[in-house]
mmCIF file of C-alpha atoms in Angstrom:
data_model
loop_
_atom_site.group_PDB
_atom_site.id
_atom_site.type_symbol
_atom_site.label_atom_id
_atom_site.label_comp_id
_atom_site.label_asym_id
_atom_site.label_seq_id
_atom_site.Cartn_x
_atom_site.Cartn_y
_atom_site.Cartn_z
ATOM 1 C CA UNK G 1 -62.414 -55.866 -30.152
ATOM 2 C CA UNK G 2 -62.675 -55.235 -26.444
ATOM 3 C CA UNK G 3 -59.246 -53.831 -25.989
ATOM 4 C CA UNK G 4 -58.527 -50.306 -24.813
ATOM 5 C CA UNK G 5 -55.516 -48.656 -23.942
ATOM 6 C CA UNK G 6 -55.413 -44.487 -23.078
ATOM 7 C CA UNK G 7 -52.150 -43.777 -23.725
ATOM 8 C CA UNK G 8 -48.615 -45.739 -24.297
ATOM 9 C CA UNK G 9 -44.825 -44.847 -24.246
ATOM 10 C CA UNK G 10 -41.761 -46.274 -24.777
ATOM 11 C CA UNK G 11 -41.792 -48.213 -21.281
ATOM 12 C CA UNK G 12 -45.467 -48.807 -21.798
ATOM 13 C CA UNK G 13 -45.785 -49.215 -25.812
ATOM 14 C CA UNK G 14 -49.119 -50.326 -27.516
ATOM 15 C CA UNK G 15 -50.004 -54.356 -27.779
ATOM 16 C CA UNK G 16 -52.140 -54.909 -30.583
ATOM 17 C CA UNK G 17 -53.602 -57.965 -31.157
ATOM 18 C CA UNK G 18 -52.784 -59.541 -34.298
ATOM 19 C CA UNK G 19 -54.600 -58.311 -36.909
ATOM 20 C CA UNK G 20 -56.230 -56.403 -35.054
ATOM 21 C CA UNK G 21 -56.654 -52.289 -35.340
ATOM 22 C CA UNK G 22 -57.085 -49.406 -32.935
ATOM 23 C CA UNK G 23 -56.593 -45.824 -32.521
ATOM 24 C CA UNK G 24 -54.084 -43.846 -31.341
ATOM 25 C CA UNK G 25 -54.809 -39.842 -30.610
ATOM 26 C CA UNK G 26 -52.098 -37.767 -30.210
ATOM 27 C CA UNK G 27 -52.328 -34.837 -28.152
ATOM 28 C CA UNK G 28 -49.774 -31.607 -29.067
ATOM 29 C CA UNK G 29 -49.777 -29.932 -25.999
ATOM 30 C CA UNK G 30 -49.452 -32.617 -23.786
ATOM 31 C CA UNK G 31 -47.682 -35.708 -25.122
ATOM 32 C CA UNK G 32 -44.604 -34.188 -26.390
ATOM 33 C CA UNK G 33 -43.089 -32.183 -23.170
ATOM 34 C CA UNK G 34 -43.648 -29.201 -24.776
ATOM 35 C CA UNK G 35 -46.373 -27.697 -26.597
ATOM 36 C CA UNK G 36 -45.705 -27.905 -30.364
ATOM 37 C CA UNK G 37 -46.542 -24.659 -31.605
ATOM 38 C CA UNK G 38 -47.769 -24.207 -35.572
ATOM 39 C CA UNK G 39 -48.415 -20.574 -36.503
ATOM 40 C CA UNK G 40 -52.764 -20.447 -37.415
ATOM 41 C CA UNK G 41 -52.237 -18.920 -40.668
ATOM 42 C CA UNK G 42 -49.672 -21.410 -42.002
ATOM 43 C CA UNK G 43 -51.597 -24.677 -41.421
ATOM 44 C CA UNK G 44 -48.955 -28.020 -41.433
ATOM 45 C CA UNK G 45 -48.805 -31.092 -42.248
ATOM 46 C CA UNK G 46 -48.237 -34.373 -39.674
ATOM 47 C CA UNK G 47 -46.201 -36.835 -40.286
ATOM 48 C CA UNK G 48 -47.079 -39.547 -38.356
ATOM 49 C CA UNK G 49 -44.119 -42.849 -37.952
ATOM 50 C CA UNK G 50 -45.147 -46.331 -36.156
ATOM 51 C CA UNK G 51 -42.544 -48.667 -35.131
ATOM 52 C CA UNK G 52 -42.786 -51.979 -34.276
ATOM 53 C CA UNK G 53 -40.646 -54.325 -32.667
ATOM 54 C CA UNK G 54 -40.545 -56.304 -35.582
ATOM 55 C CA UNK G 55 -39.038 -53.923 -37.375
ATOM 56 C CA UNK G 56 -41.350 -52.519 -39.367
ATOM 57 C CA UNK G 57 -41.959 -48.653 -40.155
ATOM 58 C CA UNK G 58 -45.478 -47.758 -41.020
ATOM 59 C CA UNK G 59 -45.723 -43.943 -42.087
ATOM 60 C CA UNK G 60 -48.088 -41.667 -43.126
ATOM 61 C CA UNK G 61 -48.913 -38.046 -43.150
ATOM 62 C CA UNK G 62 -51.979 -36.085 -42.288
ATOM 63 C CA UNK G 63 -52.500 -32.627 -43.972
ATOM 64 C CA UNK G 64 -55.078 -30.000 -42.750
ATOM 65 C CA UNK G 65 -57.495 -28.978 -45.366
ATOM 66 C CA UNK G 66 -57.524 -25.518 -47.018
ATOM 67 C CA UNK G 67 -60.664 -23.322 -46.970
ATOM 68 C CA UNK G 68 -61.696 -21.193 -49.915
ATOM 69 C CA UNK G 69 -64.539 -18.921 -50.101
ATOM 70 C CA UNK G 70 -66.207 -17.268 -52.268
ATOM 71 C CA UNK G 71 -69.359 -14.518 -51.951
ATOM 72 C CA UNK G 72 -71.425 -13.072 -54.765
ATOM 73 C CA UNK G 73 -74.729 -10.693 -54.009
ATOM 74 C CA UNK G 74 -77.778 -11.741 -56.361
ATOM 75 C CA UNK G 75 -80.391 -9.553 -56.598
ATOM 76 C CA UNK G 76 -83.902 -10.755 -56.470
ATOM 77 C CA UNK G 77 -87.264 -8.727 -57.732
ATOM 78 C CA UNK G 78 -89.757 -9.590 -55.415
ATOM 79 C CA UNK G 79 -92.311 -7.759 -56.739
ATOM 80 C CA UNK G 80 -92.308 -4.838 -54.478
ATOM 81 C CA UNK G 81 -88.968 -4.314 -53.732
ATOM 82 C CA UNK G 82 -85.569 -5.796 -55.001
ATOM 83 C CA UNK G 83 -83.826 -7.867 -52.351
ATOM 84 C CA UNK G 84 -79.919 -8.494 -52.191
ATOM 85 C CA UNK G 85 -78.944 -12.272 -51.557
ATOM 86 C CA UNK G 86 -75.808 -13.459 -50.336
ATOM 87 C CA UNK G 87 -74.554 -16.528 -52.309
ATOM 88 C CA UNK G 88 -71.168 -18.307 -50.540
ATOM 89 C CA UNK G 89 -69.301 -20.706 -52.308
ATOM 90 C CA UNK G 90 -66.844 -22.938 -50.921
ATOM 91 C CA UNK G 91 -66.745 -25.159 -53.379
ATOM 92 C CA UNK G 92 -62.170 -24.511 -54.197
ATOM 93 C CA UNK G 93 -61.561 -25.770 -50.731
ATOM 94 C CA UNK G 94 -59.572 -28.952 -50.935
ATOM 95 C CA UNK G 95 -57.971 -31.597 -48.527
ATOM 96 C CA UNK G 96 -53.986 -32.128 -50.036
ATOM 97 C CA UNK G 97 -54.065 -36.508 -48.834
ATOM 98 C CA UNK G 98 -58.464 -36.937 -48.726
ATOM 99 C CA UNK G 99 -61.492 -34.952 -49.149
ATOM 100 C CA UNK G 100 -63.359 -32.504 -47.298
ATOM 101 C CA UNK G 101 -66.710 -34.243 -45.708
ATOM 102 C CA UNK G 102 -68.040 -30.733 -43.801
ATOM 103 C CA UNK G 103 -68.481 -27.460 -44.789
ATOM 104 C CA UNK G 104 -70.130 -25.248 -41.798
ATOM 105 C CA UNK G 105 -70.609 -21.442 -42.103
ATOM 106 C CA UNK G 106 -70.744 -18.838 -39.652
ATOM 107 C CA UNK G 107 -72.261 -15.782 -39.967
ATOM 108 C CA UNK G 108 -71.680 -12.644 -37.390
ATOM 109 C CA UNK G 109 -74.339 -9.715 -37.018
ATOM 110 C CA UNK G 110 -77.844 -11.142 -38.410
ATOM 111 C CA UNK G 111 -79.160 -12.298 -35.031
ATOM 112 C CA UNK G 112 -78.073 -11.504 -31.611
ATOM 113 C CA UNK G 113 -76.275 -14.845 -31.487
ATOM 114 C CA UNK G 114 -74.309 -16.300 -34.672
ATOM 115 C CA UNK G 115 -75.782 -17.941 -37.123
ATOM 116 C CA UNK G 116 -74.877 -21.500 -38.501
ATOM 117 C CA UNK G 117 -75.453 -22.880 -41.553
ATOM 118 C CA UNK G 118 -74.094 -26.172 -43.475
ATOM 119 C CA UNK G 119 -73.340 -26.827 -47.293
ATOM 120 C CA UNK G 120 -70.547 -26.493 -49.971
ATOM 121 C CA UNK G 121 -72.763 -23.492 -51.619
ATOM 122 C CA UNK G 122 -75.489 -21.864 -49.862
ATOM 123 C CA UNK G 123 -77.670 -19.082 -50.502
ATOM 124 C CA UNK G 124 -78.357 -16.606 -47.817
ATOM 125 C CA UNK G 125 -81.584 -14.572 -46.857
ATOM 126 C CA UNK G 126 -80.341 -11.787 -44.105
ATOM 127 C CA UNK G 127 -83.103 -10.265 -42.084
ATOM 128 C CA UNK G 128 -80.630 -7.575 -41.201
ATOM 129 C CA UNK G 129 -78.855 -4.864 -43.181
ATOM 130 C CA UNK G 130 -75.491 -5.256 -42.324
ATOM 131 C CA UNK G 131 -72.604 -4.787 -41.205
ATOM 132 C CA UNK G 132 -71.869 -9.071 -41.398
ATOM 133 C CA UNK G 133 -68.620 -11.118 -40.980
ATOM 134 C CA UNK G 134 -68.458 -14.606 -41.906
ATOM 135 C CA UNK G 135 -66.311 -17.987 -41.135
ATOM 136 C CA UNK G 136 -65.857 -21.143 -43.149
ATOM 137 C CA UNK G 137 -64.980 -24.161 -41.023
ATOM 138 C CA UNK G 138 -63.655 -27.300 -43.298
ATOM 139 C CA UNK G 139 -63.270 -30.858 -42.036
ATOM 140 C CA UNK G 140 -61.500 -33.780 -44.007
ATOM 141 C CA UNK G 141 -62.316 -37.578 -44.046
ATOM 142 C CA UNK G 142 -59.511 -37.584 -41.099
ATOM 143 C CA UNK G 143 -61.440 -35.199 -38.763
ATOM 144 C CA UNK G 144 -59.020 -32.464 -38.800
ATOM 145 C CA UNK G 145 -60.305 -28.804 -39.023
ATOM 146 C CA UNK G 146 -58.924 -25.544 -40.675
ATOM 147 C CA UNK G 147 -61.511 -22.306 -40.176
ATOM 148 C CA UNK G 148 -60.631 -19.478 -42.744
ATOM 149 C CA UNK G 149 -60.863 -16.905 -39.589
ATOM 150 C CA UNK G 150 -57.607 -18.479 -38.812
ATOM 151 C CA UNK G 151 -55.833 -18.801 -42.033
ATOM 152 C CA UNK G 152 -56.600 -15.593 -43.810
ATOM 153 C CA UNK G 153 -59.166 -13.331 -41.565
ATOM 154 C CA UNK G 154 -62.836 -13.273 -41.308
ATOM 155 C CA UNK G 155 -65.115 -12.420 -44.740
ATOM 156 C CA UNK G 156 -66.259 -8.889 -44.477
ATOM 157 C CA UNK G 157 -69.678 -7.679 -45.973
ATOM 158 C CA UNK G 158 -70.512 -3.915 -45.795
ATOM 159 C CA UNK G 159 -74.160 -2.632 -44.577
ATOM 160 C CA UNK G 160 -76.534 -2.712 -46.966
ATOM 161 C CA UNK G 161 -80.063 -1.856 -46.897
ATOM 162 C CA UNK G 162 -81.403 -4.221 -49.746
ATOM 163 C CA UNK G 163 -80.426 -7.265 -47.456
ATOM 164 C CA UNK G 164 -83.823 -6.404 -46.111
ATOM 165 C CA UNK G 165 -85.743 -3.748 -47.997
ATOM 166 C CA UNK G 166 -89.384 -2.568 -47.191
ATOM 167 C CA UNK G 167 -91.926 -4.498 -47.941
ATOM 168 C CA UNK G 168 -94.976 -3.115 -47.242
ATOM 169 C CA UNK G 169 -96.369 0.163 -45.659
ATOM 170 C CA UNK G 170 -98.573 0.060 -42.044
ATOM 171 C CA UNK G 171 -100.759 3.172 -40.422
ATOM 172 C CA UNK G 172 -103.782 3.259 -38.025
ATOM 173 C CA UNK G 173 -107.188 3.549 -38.533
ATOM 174 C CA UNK G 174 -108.296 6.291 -35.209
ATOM 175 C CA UNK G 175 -110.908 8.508 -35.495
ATOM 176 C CA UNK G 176 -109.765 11.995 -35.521
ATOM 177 C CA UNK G 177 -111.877 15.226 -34.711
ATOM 178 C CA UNK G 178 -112.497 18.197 -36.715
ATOM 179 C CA UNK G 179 -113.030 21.689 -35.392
ATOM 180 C CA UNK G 180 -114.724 23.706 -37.827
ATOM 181 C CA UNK G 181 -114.592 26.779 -35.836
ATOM 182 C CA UNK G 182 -110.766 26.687 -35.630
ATOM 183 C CA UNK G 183 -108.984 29.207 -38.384
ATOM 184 C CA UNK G 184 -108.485 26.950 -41.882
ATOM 185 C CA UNK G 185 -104.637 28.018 -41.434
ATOM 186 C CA UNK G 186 -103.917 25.858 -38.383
ATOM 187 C CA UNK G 187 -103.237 22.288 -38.498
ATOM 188 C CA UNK G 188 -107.039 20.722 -37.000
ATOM 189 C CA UNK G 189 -106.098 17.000 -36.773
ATOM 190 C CA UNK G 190 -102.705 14.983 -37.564
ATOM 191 C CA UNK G 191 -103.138 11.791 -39.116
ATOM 192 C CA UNK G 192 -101.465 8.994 -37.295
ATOM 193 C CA UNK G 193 -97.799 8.192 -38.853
ATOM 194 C CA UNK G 194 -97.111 5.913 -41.820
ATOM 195 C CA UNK G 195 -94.672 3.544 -41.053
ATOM 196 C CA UNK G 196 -92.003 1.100 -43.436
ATOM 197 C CA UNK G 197 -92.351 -2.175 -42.674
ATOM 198 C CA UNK G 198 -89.557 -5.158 -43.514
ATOM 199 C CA UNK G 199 -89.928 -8.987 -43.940
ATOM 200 C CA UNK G 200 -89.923 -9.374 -40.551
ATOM 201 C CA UNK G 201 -92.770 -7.483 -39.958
ATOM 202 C CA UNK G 202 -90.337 -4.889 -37.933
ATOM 203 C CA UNK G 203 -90.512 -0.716 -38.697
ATOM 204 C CA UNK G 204 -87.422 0.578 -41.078
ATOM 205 C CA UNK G 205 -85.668 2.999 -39.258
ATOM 206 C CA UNK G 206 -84.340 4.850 -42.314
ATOM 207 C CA UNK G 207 -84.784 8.778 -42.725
ATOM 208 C CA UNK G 208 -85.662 10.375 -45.795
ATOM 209 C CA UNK G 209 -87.878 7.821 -47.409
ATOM 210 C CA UNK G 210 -90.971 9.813 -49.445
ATOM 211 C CA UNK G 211 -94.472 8.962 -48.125
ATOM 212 C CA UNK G 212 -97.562 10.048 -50.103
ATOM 213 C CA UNK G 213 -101.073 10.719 -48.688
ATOM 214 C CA UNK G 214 -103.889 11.403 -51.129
ATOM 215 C CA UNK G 215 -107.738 11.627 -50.476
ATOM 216 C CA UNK G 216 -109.100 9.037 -52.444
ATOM 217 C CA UNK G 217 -113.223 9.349 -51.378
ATOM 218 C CA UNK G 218 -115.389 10.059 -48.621
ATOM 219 C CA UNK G 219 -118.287 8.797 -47.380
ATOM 220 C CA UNK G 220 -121.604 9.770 -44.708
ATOM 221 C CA UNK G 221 -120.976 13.225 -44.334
ATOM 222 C CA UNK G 222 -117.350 13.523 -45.282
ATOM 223 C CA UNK G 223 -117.215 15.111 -49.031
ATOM 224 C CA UNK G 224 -113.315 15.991 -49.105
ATOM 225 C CA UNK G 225 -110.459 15.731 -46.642
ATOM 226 C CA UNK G 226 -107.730 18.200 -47.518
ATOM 227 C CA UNK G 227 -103.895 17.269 -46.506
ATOM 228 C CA UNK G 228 -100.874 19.363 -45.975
ATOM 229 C CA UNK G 229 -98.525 17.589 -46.600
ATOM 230 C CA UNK G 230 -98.958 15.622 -49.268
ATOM 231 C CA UNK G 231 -95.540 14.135 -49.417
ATOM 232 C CA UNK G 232 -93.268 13.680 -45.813
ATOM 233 C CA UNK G 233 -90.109 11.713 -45.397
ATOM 234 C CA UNK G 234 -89.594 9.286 -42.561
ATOM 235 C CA UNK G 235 -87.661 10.628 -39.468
ATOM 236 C CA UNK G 236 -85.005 8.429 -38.009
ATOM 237 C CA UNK G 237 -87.855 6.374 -36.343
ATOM 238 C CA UNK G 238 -88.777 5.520 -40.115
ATOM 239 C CA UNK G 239 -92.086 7.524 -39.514
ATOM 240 C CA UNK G 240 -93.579 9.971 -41.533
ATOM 241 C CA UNK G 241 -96.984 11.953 -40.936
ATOM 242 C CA UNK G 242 -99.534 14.183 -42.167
ATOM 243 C CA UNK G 243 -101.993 16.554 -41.374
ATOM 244 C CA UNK G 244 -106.129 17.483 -41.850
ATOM 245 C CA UNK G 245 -106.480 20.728 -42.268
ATOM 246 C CA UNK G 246 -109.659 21.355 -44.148
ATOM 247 C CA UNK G 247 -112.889 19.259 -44.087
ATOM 248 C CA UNK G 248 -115.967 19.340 -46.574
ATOM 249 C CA UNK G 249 -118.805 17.814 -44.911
ATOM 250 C CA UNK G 250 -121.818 18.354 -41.872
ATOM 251 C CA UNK G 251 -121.298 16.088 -38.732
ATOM 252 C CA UNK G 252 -118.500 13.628 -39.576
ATOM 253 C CA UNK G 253 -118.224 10.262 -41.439
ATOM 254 C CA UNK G 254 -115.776 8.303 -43.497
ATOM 255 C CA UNK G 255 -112.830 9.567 -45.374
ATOM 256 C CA UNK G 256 -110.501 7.243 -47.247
ATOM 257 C CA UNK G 257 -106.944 8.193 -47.561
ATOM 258 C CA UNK G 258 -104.576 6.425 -49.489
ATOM 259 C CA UNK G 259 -101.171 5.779 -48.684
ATOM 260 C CA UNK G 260 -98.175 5.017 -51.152
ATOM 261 C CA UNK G 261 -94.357 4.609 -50.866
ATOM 262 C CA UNK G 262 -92.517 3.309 -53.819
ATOM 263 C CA UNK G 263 -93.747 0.325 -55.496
ATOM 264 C CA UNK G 264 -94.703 -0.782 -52.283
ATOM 265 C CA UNK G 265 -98.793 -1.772 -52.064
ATOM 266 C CA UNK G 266 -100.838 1.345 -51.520
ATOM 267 C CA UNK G 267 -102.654 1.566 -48.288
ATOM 268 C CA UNK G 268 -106.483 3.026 -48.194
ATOM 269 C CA UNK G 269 -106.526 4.698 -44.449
ATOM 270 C CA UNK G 270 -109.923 4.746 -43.335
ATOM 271 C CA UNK G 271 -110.243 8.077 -40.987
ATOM 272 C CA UNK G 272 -113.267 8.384 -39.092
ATOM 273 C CA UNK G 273 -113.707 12.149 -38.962
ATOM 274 C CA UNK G 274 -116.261 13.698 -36.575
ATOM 275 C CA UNK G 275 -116.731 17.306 -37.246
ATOM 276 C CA UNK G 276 -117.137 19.436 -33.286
ATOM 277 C CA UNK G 277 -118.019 23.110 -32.700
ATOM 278 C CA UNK G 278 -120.619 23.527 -36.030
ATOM 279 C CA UNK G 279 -121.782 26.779 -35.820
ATOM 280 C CA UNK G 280 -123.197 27.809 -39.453
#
């Protein structure tokens, strides 16, 4: 049970104690002269042939297993939004002389570094939109390895944005002054941008996306806020904005305004408005 040997050759060949077992590795770039070279996208098979000096011939052959991969998109309705998940299947890969025991994924472009996951069929959140590429690494009951990178490319998946939709709306709450003596055809105040925001709590930086603002009620002093406009689209930033530019009230005080997107939830934007310059 104690006995080790690193390596053995024809001068030096293995004694193994009778019934006794150990293993022999085989290393293709070193233990044959010459590297033995097997093109990576036509995987062989070894055939491996033991001699003793008894006479006896012990063969057997080790074949590589074969990765197969499948990917479907589900869509989910997640109340506010519908979210594309990636569903990969590996479940037609087969090992010709055992059975796969690992089945490890690798997926390129939703995290700075790659991402790893395990299991014959998986299914895949992305916090990213896209563009991903993906590996499937196989191993058999005999520890040998095919990747499908190797054998048949990498899995492509094209950008898309309902890997990671919005999911809610976010804005400020400032105060913002009002200057009555101004002309009612200039802009007065701006109010502060309406941003998407996805599951990861990070803005969407998608242009052309329609943001409403309505006045919903004031408060104190504040009878009406008028807005102009009442529906932007997002700039590349994913920001859109609005303006005040009329007021109904004496001195200032609350006015709610409420901000939609989609069947996203609303937002109620409380702007504290303080009227300046009253003259009449």
């Amino acid at each position: 049970g104690e006995w080790e040997k690193e390596s053995f050759t024809r001068l030096y060949p293995y004694d193994i104690p009778a019934h006794g077992t150990v293993p022999i590795r085989m290393n293709f770039l070193s233990d044959f002269g010459e590297p033995l070279e097997i093109p990576a996208r036509q995987p062989l098979s070894i055939d491996v042939l033991l001699i003793t000096d008894l006479g006896n011939n012990f063969i057997e052959t080790f074949a590589p297993p074969v990765p197969v991969a499948s990917v479907e998109i589900e869509t989910e309705d997640i109340g506010v939004a519908y979210r594309d998940v990636l569903i990969l299947d590996a479940s037609d890969s087969y090992d010709p002389d055992g059975f796969i025991t690992e089945y490890n994924w690798t997926i390129y472009g939703d995290d700075p570094s790659p991402r790893y996951l395990t299991g014959r069929k998986i299914r895949v959140y992305l916090s990213k939109e896209g563009p991903f590429e993906i590996d499937l690494k196989v191993t058999d009951d005999t520890g040998m390895v095919s990747r499908l990178s190797q054998i048949s490319g990498y899995i492509t998946i094209p950008a898309n944005r309902n890997f990671n939709p919005p999911v809610c709306l976010d804005t400020d709450n400032d105060t913002y002054y009002y200057n009555k003596s101004t002309p009612p055809n200039l802009i007065h105040a701006c109010l502060k941008p309406a941003c998407l925001k996805d599951a990861k709590d990070e803005c969407v930086k998608e242009e052309n996306i329609p943001i409403k603002f309505e006045f919903l009620e004031g408060s104190g002093n504040v009878t009406r806020i008028e807005i102009e406009p009442s529906v932007n689209y997002t700039n590349s930033s994913g920001i859109a904005s609005t303006n005040i530019t009329n007021m109904t009230g004496l001195k200032g005080g609350w006015g709610i305004i409420r901000v939609k997107c989609d069947r996203l939830p609303y937002l109620n934007n409380y702007k504290n408005v303080k009227v300046i310059n009253v003259t009449s």
